[in-house]
Short mmCIF file of C-alpha atoms in Angstrom, two decimals:
data_model
loop_
_atom_site.label_atom_id
_atom_site.label_comp_id
_atom_site.label_asym_id
_atom_site.label_seq_id
_atom_site.Cartn_x
_atom_site.Cartn_y
_atom_site.Cartn_z
CA UNK H 1 83.58 224.92 -21.42
CA UNK H 2 83.92 220.84 -21.25
CA UNK H 3 83.99 220.95 -17.88
CA UNK H 4 81.22 222.87 -17.60
CA UNK H 5 79.26 220.83 -19.79
CA UNK H 6 80.28 217.94 -17.88
CA UNK H 7 78.70 219.20 -14.87
CA UNK H 8 75.65 220.23 -17.10
CA UNK H 9 75.43 216.38 -17.79
CA UNK H 10 75.68 214.95 -14.60
CA UNK H 11 72.57 217.40 -13.67
CA UNK H 12 70.60 216.55 -16.37
CA UNK H 13 70.76 212.91 -15.83
CA UNK H 14 70.18 213.13 -11.90
CA UNK H 15 66.93 215.32 -12.69
CA UNK H 16 65.94 212.47 -15.41
CA UNK H 17 66.63 209.51 -12.86
CA UNK H 18 65.23 211.05 -9.87
CA UNK H 19 61.90 211.66 -12.27
CA UNK H 20 62.31 208.34 -13.59
CA UNK H 21 62.31 206.91 -9.84
CA UNK H 22 60.16 208.28 -8.52
CA UNK H 23 57.27 207.28 -11.65
CA UNK H 24 58.81 203.53 -10.87
CA UNK H 25 58.76 203.91 -7.08
CA UNK H 26 55.39 204.65 -7.71
CA UNK H 27 54.45 202.13 -10.10
CA UNK H 28 56.13 199.30 -7.53
CA UNK H 29 54.27 200.98 -4.86
CA UNK H 30 50.65 200.09 -6.75
CA UNK H 31 52.22 196.45 -7.42
CA UNK H 32 53.08 195.58 -3.86
CA UNK H 33 49.16 196.73 -3.19
CA UNK H 34 47.76 194.93 -5.91
CA UNK H 35 49.01 191.76 -4.53
CA UNK H 36 48.64 192.54 -1.09
CA UNK H 37 45.10 192.69 -1.96
CA UNK H 38 44.90 189.25 -3.81
CA UNK H 39 46.76 187.70 -1.05
CA UNK H 40 44.14 189.40 1.70
CA UNK H 41 41.32 188.38 -0.70
CA UNK H 42 42.21 184.30 -0.93
CA UNK H 43 43.06 184.48 2.79
CA UNK H 44 39.75 185.96 3.70
CA UNK H 45 37.83 183.80 1.52
CA UNK H 46 39.57 180.92 2.98
CA UNK H 47 38.80 182.29 6.69
CA UNK H 48 34.94 182.09 5.77
CA UNK H 49 35.16 178.92 4.27
CA UNK H 50 36.71 177.90 7.44
CA UNK H 51 34.13 179.15 9.43
CA UNK H 52 31.50 177.53 7.14
CA UNK H 53 32.94 174.05 7.44
CA UNK H 54 33.27 174.13 11.24
CA UNK H 55 29.90 175.38 11.86
CA UNK H 56 28.67 172.55 9.08
CA UNK H 57 30.54 169.72 11.26
CA UNK H 58 29.72 170.97 15.02
CA UNK H 59 26.90 172.94 14.63
CA UNK H 60 28.45 175.48 17.09
CA UNK H 61 28.09 179.22 16.32
CA UNK H 62 31.09 180.50 17.44
CA UNK H 63 32.94 179.00 13.81
CA UNK H 64 30.46 182.18 12.67
CA UNK H 65 32.62 184.69 14.44
CA UNK H 66 34.82 185.84 11.61
CA UNK H 67 32.59 184.71 9.21
CA UNK H 68 30.99 188.29 8.01
CA UNK H 69 33.57 189.73 8.82
CA UNK H 70 35.75 187.81 6.78
CA UNK H 71 32.91 187.82 3.55
CA UNK H 72 32.85 191.93 4.28
CA UNK H 73 36.47 192.45 3.70
CA UNK H 74 36.68 189.70 0.94
CA UNK H 75 34.22 191.69 -1.13
CA UNK H 76 36.43 195.07 0.15
CA UNK H 77 39.40 193.84 -1.64
CA UNK H 78 37.81 192.70 -4.49
CA UNK H 79 36.45 196.64 -5.04
CA UNK H 80 40.19 197.29 -4.31
CA UNK H 81 41.46 195.10 -6.86
CA UNK H 82 39.19 196.56 -9.51
CA UNK H 83 40.12 199.79 -8.65
CA UNK H 84 43.98 199.38 -8.60
CA UNK H 85 44.54 197.45 -11.81
CA UNK H 86 45.00 200.00 -14.92
CA UNK H 87 42.64 199.31 -17.68
CA UNK H 88 45.16 197.89 -19.74
CA UNK H 89 46.53 196.00 -17.00
CA UNK H 90 46.89 191.74 -18.53
CA UNK H 91 45.00 191.09 -14.90
CA UNK H 92 42.22 193.32 -15.83
CA UNK H 93 40.37 190.73 -18.29
CA UNK H 94 40.39 188.12 -15.19
CA UNK H 95 38.38 190.35 -12.69
CA UNK H 96 34.79 189.63 -14.44
CA UNK H 97 35.16 185.77 -13.56
CA UNK H 98 37.17 186.56 -10.43
CA UNK H 99 34.14 188.56 -9.24
CA UNK H 100 31.76 186.03 -10.50
CA UNK H 101 33.43 183.33 -9.03
CA UNK H 102 33.89 185.26 -5.26
CA UNK H 103 29.95 185.84 -5.49
CA UNK H 104 28.91 182.18 -6.22
CA UNK H 105 31.43 181.25 -3.32
CA UNK H 106 29.37 183.36 -1.11
CA UNK H 107 26.26 182.70 -1.59
CA UNK H 108 27.27 179.06 -1.73
CA UNK H 109 28.61 179.69 1.82
CA UNK H 110 25.73 181.54 3.02
CA UNK H 111 23.19 178.53 1.59
CA UNK H 112 25.09 176.33 3.38
CA UNK H 113 24.87 178.12 6.78
CA UNK H 114 21.30 179.21 6.10
CA UNK H 115 20.36 175.21 6.03
CA UNK H 116 22.10 174.26 8.59
CA UNK H 117 20.47 176.84 10.98
CA UNK H 118 16.82 175.87 9.74
CA UNK H 119 18.23 171.92 11.23
CA UNK H 120 18.46 171.20 7.70
CA UNK H 121 21.39 168.91 8.42
CA UNK H 122 21.42 166.32 5.46
CA UNK H 123 20.58 169.04 2.84
CA UNK H 124 23.69 171.42 3.93
CA UNK H 125 26.09 168.39 4.14
CA UNK H 126 24.71 167.11 0.66
CA UNK H 127 25.44 170.80 -0.34
CA UNK H 128 28.88 170.67 0.86
CA UNK H 129 29.73 166.83 -0.59
CA UNK H 130 28.77 168.53 -4.01
CA UNK H 131 32.38 170.00 -4.15
CA UNK H 132 30.90 173.26 -5.81
CA UNK H 133 32.81 174.95 -3.09
CA UNK H 134 36.00 173.93 -3.50
CA UNK H 135 35.45 173.79 -7.31
CA UNK H 136 34.58 177.73 -7.16
CA UNK H 137 37.56 178.51 -4.96
CA UNK H 138 40.56 176.36 -6.85
CA UNK H 139 39.02 178.65 -10.07
CA UNK H 140 39.55 181.59 -7.64
CA UNK H 141 42.91 180.88 -6.54
CA UNK H 142 43.93 180.73 -10.37
CA UNK H 143 43.09 183.58 -10.96
CA UNK H 144 44.32 185.28 -7.68
CA UNK H 145 47.89 183.19 -8.31
CA UNK H 146 47.58 185.08 -11.86
CA UNK H 147 47.20 188.31 -10.32
CA UNK H 148 49.84 187.84 -7.99
CA UNK H 149 52.40 186.76 -10.62
CA UNK H 150 51.46 189.44 -12.76
CA UNK H 151 52.16 191.86 -9.75
CA UNK H 152 55.78 190.43 -9.01
CA UNK H 153 56.87 190.09 -12.95
CA UNK H 154 55.76 193.86 -13.14
CA UNK H 155 57.98 194.59 -9.85
CA UNK H 156 60.67 193.00 -10.73
CA UNK H 157 60.88 194.97 -14.19
CA UNK H 158 60.59 197.94 -12.07
CA UNK H 159 63.40 196.81 -9.95
CA UNK H 160 65.74 195.65 -12.94
CA UNK H 161 65.19 199.02 -14.61
CA UNK H 162 66.08 200.85 -11.19
CA UNK H 163 69.37 199.16 -11.04
CA UNK H 164 70.57 199.86 -14.86
CA UNK H 165 69.66 203.48 -14.03
CA UNK H 166 72.00 203.61 -11.19
CA UNK H 167 74.24 202.05 -12.83
CA UNK H 168 74.14 204.62 -15.87
CA UNK H 169 74.38 206.99 -13.36
CA UNK H 170 77.06 205.85 -11.60
CA UNK H 171 79.19 205.27 -15.33
CA UNK H 172 77.77 209.17 -16.12
CA UNK H 173 79.37 210.33 -13.02
CA UNK H 174 82.34 208.41 -13.11
CA UNK H 175 83.16 209.57 -16.57
CA UNK H 176 82.36 213.22 -15.64
CA UNK H 177 84.62 213.14 -12.70
CA UNK H 178 86.96 212.17 -15.00
CA UNK H 179 86.80 214.76 -17.36
CA UNK H 180 86.50 217.69 -14.96
CA UNK H 181 89.83 216.18 -13.03
CA UNK H 182 91.51 215.98 -16.27
CA UNK H 183 90.32 220.25 -16.80
CA UNK H 184 91.72 220.91 -12.94
CA UNK H 185 95.25 219.42 -14.20
CA UNK H 186 95.11 221.30 -17.16
CA UNK H 187 94.28 224.43 -15.34
CA UNK H 188 96.77 223.47 -12.13
CA UNK H 189 99.64 222.84 -15.09
CA UNK H 190 98.94 226.33 -16.60
CA UNK H 191 99.40 227.71 -13.26
CA UNK H 192 103.00 225.89 -12.81
CA UNK H 193 104.00 227.12 -16.41
CA UNK H 194 103.07 230.64 -15.18
CA UNK H 195 105.27 230.53 -12.03
CA UNK H 196 108.07 228.92 -13.93
CA UNK H 197 107.81 231.97 -16.33
CA UNK H 198 107.56 233.73 -12.96
CA UNK H 199 111.13 232.40 -11.93
CA UNK H 200 112.71 233.04 -14.96
CA UNK H 201 111.27 236.56 -15.44
CA UNK H 202 113.00 237.36 -11.81
CA UNK H 203 116.68 235.87 -12.68
CA UNK H 204 116.48 237.97 -15.68
CA UNK H 205 115.67 241.29 -13.68
CA UNK H 206 118.34 240.41 -11.60
CA UNK H 207 120.94 240.11 -14.42
CA UNK H 208 119.85 243.38 -15.65
CA UNK H 209 119.27 245.26 -12.57
CA UNK H 210 121.86 247.72 -12.82
CA UNK H 211 122.85 248.54 -16.66
CA UNK H 212 119.44 248.53 -18.12
CA UNK H 213 117.27 250.28 -16.27
CA UNK H 214 114.36 250.80 -18.23
CA UNK H 215 114.19 247.10 -19.40
CA UNK H 216 114.17 246.16 -15.52
CA UNK H 217 111.46 248.66 -15.76
CA UNK H 218 109.48 247.33 -18.59
CA UNK H 219 110.38 243.47 -17.54
CA UNK H 220 108.97 244.09 -14.18
CA UNK H 221 105.55 246.07 -15.63
CA UNK H 222 105.31 242.47 -17.33
CA UNK H 223 105.92 240.52 -14.18
CA UNK H 224 103.41 242.16 -12.39
CA UNK H 225 100.70 241.46 -14.87
CA UNK H 226 101.75 237.79 -15.21
CA UNK H 227 101.63 237.66 -11.79
CA UNK H 228 98.16 238.94 -11.59
CA UNK H 229 96.88 236.56 -13.91
CA UNK H 230 98.13 233.85 -11.98
CA UNK H 231 96.44 234.61 -9.28
CA UNK H 232 93.12 235.87 -11.05
CA UNK H 233 93.19 232.42 -12.36
CA UNK H 234 93.83 230.53 -9.12
CA UNK H 235 91.05 232.29 -7.68
CA UNK H 236 88.86 231.13 -10.75
CA UNK H 237 90.19 227.29 -10.01
CA UNK H 238 88.97 227.78 -6.43
CA UNK H 239 85.77 229.42 -7.21
CA UNK H 240 84.75 226.30 -9.53
CA UNK H 241 86.20 223.95 -7.33
CA UNK H 242 83.59 225.48 -4.44
CA UNK H 243 80.94 225.78 -7.05
CA UNK H 244 81.25 222.03 -7.89
CA UNK H 245 81.19 221.04 -4.40
CA UNK H 246 78.32 223.28 -3.31
CA UNK H 247 76.70 221.83 -6.96
CA UNK H 248 77.03 217.75 -5.31
CA UNK H 249 75.28 219.17 -1.92
CA UNK H 250 72.22 220.38 -4.00
CA UNK H 251 72.43 217.42 -5.82
CA UNK H 252 72.33 215.02 -3.01
CA UNK H 253 69.41 217.18 -0.89
CA UNK H 254 67.64 217.16 -4.29
CA UNK H 255 67.31 213.00 -4.14
CA UNK H 256 66.15 213.06 -0.49
CA UNK H 257 63.21 215.79 -1.17
CA UNK H 258 62.33 213.46 -4.40
CA UNK H 259 60.81 210.73 -2.02
CA UNK H 260 57.66 212.24 -1.52
CA UNK H 261 55.28 209.09 -2.34
CA UNK H 262 51.69 209.50 -0.41
CA UNK H 263 51.43 206.00 0.10
CA UNK H 264 55.10 205.41 1.54
CA UNK H 265 54.14 208.31 3.69
CA UNK H 266 50.63 206.29 5.18
CA UNK H 267 52.46 203.11 5.20
CA UNK H 268 55.45 205.14 7.51
CA UNK H 269 52.49 206.63 10.09
CA UNK H 270 52.29 203.75 12.18
CA UNK H 271 56.18 203.48 12.46
CA UNK H 272 55.86 206.89 14.00
CA UNK H 273 54.56 205.91 17.04
CA UNK H 274 56.79 203.28 17.71
CA UNK H 275 59.87 206.00 16.72
CA UNK H 276 57.97 207.86 19.26
CA UNK H 277 58.60 205.87 22.27
CA UNK H 278 61.91 205.02 21.32
CA UNK H 279 62.48 209.16 21.34
CA UNK H 280 60.93 209.23 24.39
CA UNK H 281 63.75 207.46 25.83
CA UNK H 282 66.26 210.24 24.78
CA UNK H 283 64.36 212.54 26.08
CA UNK H 284 64.13 211.18 29.72
CA UNK H 285 67.68 211.04 29.33
CA UNK H 286 68.48 214.58 28.82
CA UNK H 287 66.02 215.66 31.46
CA UNK H 288 67.98 213.10 34.55
CA UNK H 289 70.85 213.05 35.79
CA UNK H 290 71.37 209.18 35.55
CA UNK H 291 71.94 208.63 31.61
CA UNK H 292 72.08 204.87 32.64
CA UNK H 293 68.65 204.04 33.19
CA UNK H 294 65.27 205.22 32.83
CA UNK H 295 62.63 206.22 35.17
CA UNK H 296 60.01 204.08 33.63
CA UNK H 297 56.90 205.88 35.79
CA UNK H 298 57.51 208.89 34.10
CA UNK H 299 58.81 207.24 30.94
CA UNK H 300 55.57 205.17 30.22
CA UNK H 301 53.23 207.54 31.80
CA UNK H 302 54.37 210.30 28.76
CA UNK H 303 54.43 207.52 26.45
CA UNK H 304 51.03 206.24 27.36
CA UNK H 305 49.30 209.66 27.54
CA UNK H 306 50.71 210.40 23.95
CA UNK H 307 48.90 207.43 22.82
CA UNK H 308 46.17 207.93 24.08
CA UNK H 309 45.59 211.16 22.43
CA UNK H 310 46.62 209.64 18.83
CA UNK H 311 44.37 206.51 19.26
CA UNK H 312 41.54 208.65 20.09
CA UNK H 313 42.28 210.81 17.19
CA UNK H 314 41.57 207.48 14.79
CA UNK H 315 38.59 207.50 16.43
CA UNK H 316 39.08 204.46 19.43
CA UNK H 317 36.75 205.50 22.56
CA UNK H 318 38.42 203.35 24.97
CA UNK H 319 39.77 204.97 28.04
CA UNK H 320 43.40 204.50 29.35
CA UNK H 321 44.35 204.44 32.79
CA UNK H 322 47.66 203.81 34.24
CA UNK H 323 48.49 202.82 37.57
CA UNK H 324 52.39 202.70 37.73
CA UNK H 325 55.22 202.78 41.02
CA UNK H 326 58.22 204.34 40.60
CA UNK H 327 60.79 201.88 39.06
CA UNK H 328 64.06 202.03 36.95
CA UNK H 329 64.87 199.88 34.11
CA UNK H 330 68.31 200.12 31.98
CA UNK H 331 68.27 202.52 29.43
CA UNK H 332 68.07 199.47 26.24
CA UNK H 333 66.30 197.56 28.05
CA UNK H 334 63.58 200.08 28.70
CA UNK H 335 63.66 201.11 24.41
CA UNK H 336 62.22 196.97 24.35
CA UNK H 337 59.80 197.88 27.13
CA UNK H 338 58.37 201.19 25.69
CA UNK H 339 57.98 199.41 22.58
CA UNK H 340 56.32 196.38 23.41
CA UNK H 341 54.02 198.37 25.64
CA UNK H 342 53.24 200.39 22.83
CA UNK H 343 51.88 197.51 20.86
CA UNK H 344 49.75 195.61 23.26
CA UNK H 345 47.77 199.27 24.04
CA UNK H 346 47.61 199.59 20.33
CA UNK H 347 46.09 196.19 20.12
CA UNK H 348 43.40 196.71 22.95
CA UNK H 349 42.61 199.97 21.50
CA UNK H 350 41.87 198.78 18.04
CA UNK H 351 40.42 195.25 19.05
CA UNK H 352 39.14 194.92 22.75
CA UNK H 353 35.83 196.86 22.09
CA UNK H 354 34.86 196.61 18.89
CA UNK H 355 31.32 198.04 19.40
CA UNK H 356 31.40 200.91 22.21
CA UNK H 357 33.97 202.31 24.68
CA UNK H 358 35.58 200.56 27.17
CA UNK H 359 38.87 200.66 29.78
CA UNK H 360 42.31 199.69 29.26
CA UNK H 361 44.72 199.53 32.53
CA UNK H 362 48.59 199.38 32.10
CA UNK H 363 49.86 198.25 35.80
CA UNK H 364 53.46 198.55 36.69
CA UNK H 365 54.40 197.15 40.56
CA UNK H 366 58.00 196.09 42.40
CA UNK H 367 57.87 192.45 43.07
CA UNK H 368 60.53 190.30 44.71
CA UNK H 369 64.14 189.39 44.27
CA UNK H 370 64.70 192.56 41.78
CA UNK H 371 61.85 191.93 39.92
CA UNK H 372 58.90 193.84 38.16
CA UNK H 373 55.67 192.88 36.71
CA UNK H 374 53.68 194.86 34.13
CA UNK H 375 50.19 194.48 32.73
CA UNK H 376 47.78 195.70 29.97
CA UNK H 377 44.57 194.25 30.75
CA UNK H 378 40.75 194.97 29.24
CA UNK H 379 37.31 193.93 29.60
CA UNK H 380 36.63 193.37 26.13
CA UNK H 381 35.73 190.35 23.89
CA UNK H 382 38.74 188.52 24.61
CA UNK H 383 41.08 186.14 22.24
CA UNK H 384 38.85 183.41 20.60
CA UNK H 385 41.34 180.24 20.49
CA UNK H 386 40.24 179.67 16.69
CA UNK H 387 39.72 183.13 15.78
CA UNK H 388 41.70 184.14 12.67
CA UNK H 389 44.52 187.20 13.72
CA UNK H 390 42.99 190.59 13.28
CA UNK H 391 46.03 193.18 11.58
CA UNK H 392 49.14 192.17 9.65
CA UNK H 393 50.95 190.62 13.05
CA UNK H 394 53.23 192.77 12.75
CA UNK H 395 52.23 194.12 16.28
CA UNK H 396 52.82 190.80 17.64
CA UNK H 397 56.15 189.70 15.75
CA UNK H 398 57.53 192.95 17.07
CA UNK H 399 56.08 192.75 20.75
CA UNK H 400 57.93 188.83 20.50
CA UNK H 401 61.12 190.22 19.78
CA UNK H 402 60.78 192.89 22.29
CA UNK H 403 59.97 190.17 24.99
CA UNK H 404 62.95 188.35 23.79
CA UNK H 405 65.29 190.79 24.03
CA UNK H 406 64.24 191.65 27.43
CA UNK H 407 65.04 187.67 28.43
CA UNK H 408 61.18 186.90 29.16
CA UNK H 409 57.98 186.62 27.33
CA UNK H 410 54.34 187.60 26.87
CA UNK H 411 51.76 185.71 28.80
CA UNK H 412 48.20 185.98 27.73
CA UNK H 413 45.36 185.06 29.95
CA UNK H 414 41.97 185.12 29.20
CA UNK H 415 39.48 186.44 31.32
CA UNK H 416 35.76 187.06 31.59
CA UNK H 417 35.44 189.30 30.19
CA UNK H 418 38.67 190.40 28.83
CA UNK H 419 42.43 189.63 27.86
CA UNK H 420 45.32 190.10 30.35
CA UNK H 421 48.99 190.74 28.91
CA UNK H 422 51.30 190.27 31.32
CA UNK H 423 55.73 190.35 31.56
CA UNK H 424 57.76 189.99 34.21
CA UNK H 425 60.95 191.40 34.14
CA UNK H 426 64.61 191.88 36.01
CA UNK H 427 64.77 195.99 36.90
CA UNK H 428 67.95 198.16 37.16
CA UNK H 429 68.52 197.07 41.06
CA UNK H 430 68.28 193.41 40.27
#
C-alpha cells in the first residue's frame, strides 16, 4: 500500500506539472511575441524615419523605397500589440498614448515628405528643425521600452516557476523512489526469511524421516504451502517491478506529447524545410553505393523540386529552373551546401519578384583545378545598398555559417535587373 501510494503521488504530481508547464509555456510564448512586436514596431519606425530624413536632405526618391512598407508594418505591429496584451496587463494602459504618438509620428513624416515633393524645401526643413518628430520618437521609445521590460519580467517569472516546479518534481520523485526501494527491500527480506524457514524445515524432515512418517507428511505439506507462498510472493514482486517500469515509460511519453503549443509548431514550420534538405542527404546515401560522397545533381534536383512545390503552396509565383552538372561532394560538405542553396532560393522566391511572377535559376558547373561553381540568380528587383534587410536575418546568418563550413564565401552580384549569388567550392575529386 505504501509503494502504491508513492506511485500515485508521482503520477499526480507529473500530471499537474505537465499541465502547469504547458500553461507557462504558452504564457512565455505570448510574452516573447509581445516583445518581438514591440521591437519590430520600434525598428520599422526607425526605418521610416531614416527614409524620410534621407529624402528630405537629398531629394533622392530612392530613400522612399522602404518608407511605405515600414509604415504599414509599423501599424500592423501596433495592432498586434493591442491584440496580444491582456486586458489586465500593465502595458495595456500605455496603448492609447502609444497609438496616438505613432499616428502623430507617421503624420509628421508624411507631411514633411509631401512638402518636399511639392518643392517646398524650406517648409519641409523648418518642420524637421522643430524636432517634433524626435520628441514623438522619444516618447514612443519610452512606451516600447516599458512594454519590452514588462514582457521580459513576465518571461523571467515564468522561467523561475518552471525551475521551481522541476525541482519539486525531482524531490518528490526522489522521496517516492526511496519509499518504493524500502518496500522492495522489505519484501525481499520477507522472501529471505521464508527461504530460511524452508531450509530449517528440510533439516527437520531429514531428522525424522524414518521414525515419524506422519509428522513428515504433515511437515511436508506445510513446506509445500510455504514454498507456494514464496513463489507467489516472488511473482508479485516481479509483477510490481514490471508495472513500475511500464509506468515510468508511460510518464515519459505523456511529457513528450504534452508539448502541443500551436505557436511552437508555427515557429518550427520554416525549420522543417531545412531539416528536409539534410534528410535528403541520408536518402541519397542509402540509395547509393558510395556512402562518403553525394551526387549533387541528384540531391539538389530532388531538394529544389520539393522546395519549389512548397513555395508555390505558400503563394509565391516564381518559376525555378535548374542546370546541374554531375558533380560529387563529400557528405558533410553536401549538407552545408544544401542548406545554403535552400536559403538562397527561398530568399529569391520571397523577395526577388514582389509584384509578379519571375524566374529563379540554379546553376552548378565544374571549374578547373577540382572546383565547382554554384549560382542562384534572378531577374528581380535586386539588392539596394541602403535597403533594410527583409525578414529576421536568420537566413543570411545560416548562409554565412554554411559558407564558412565549406571554407568559402557567398558573393552577391547586382545586375540590371536582378541579383546573382555565387559560391565556389572544392569538389570530392579535388
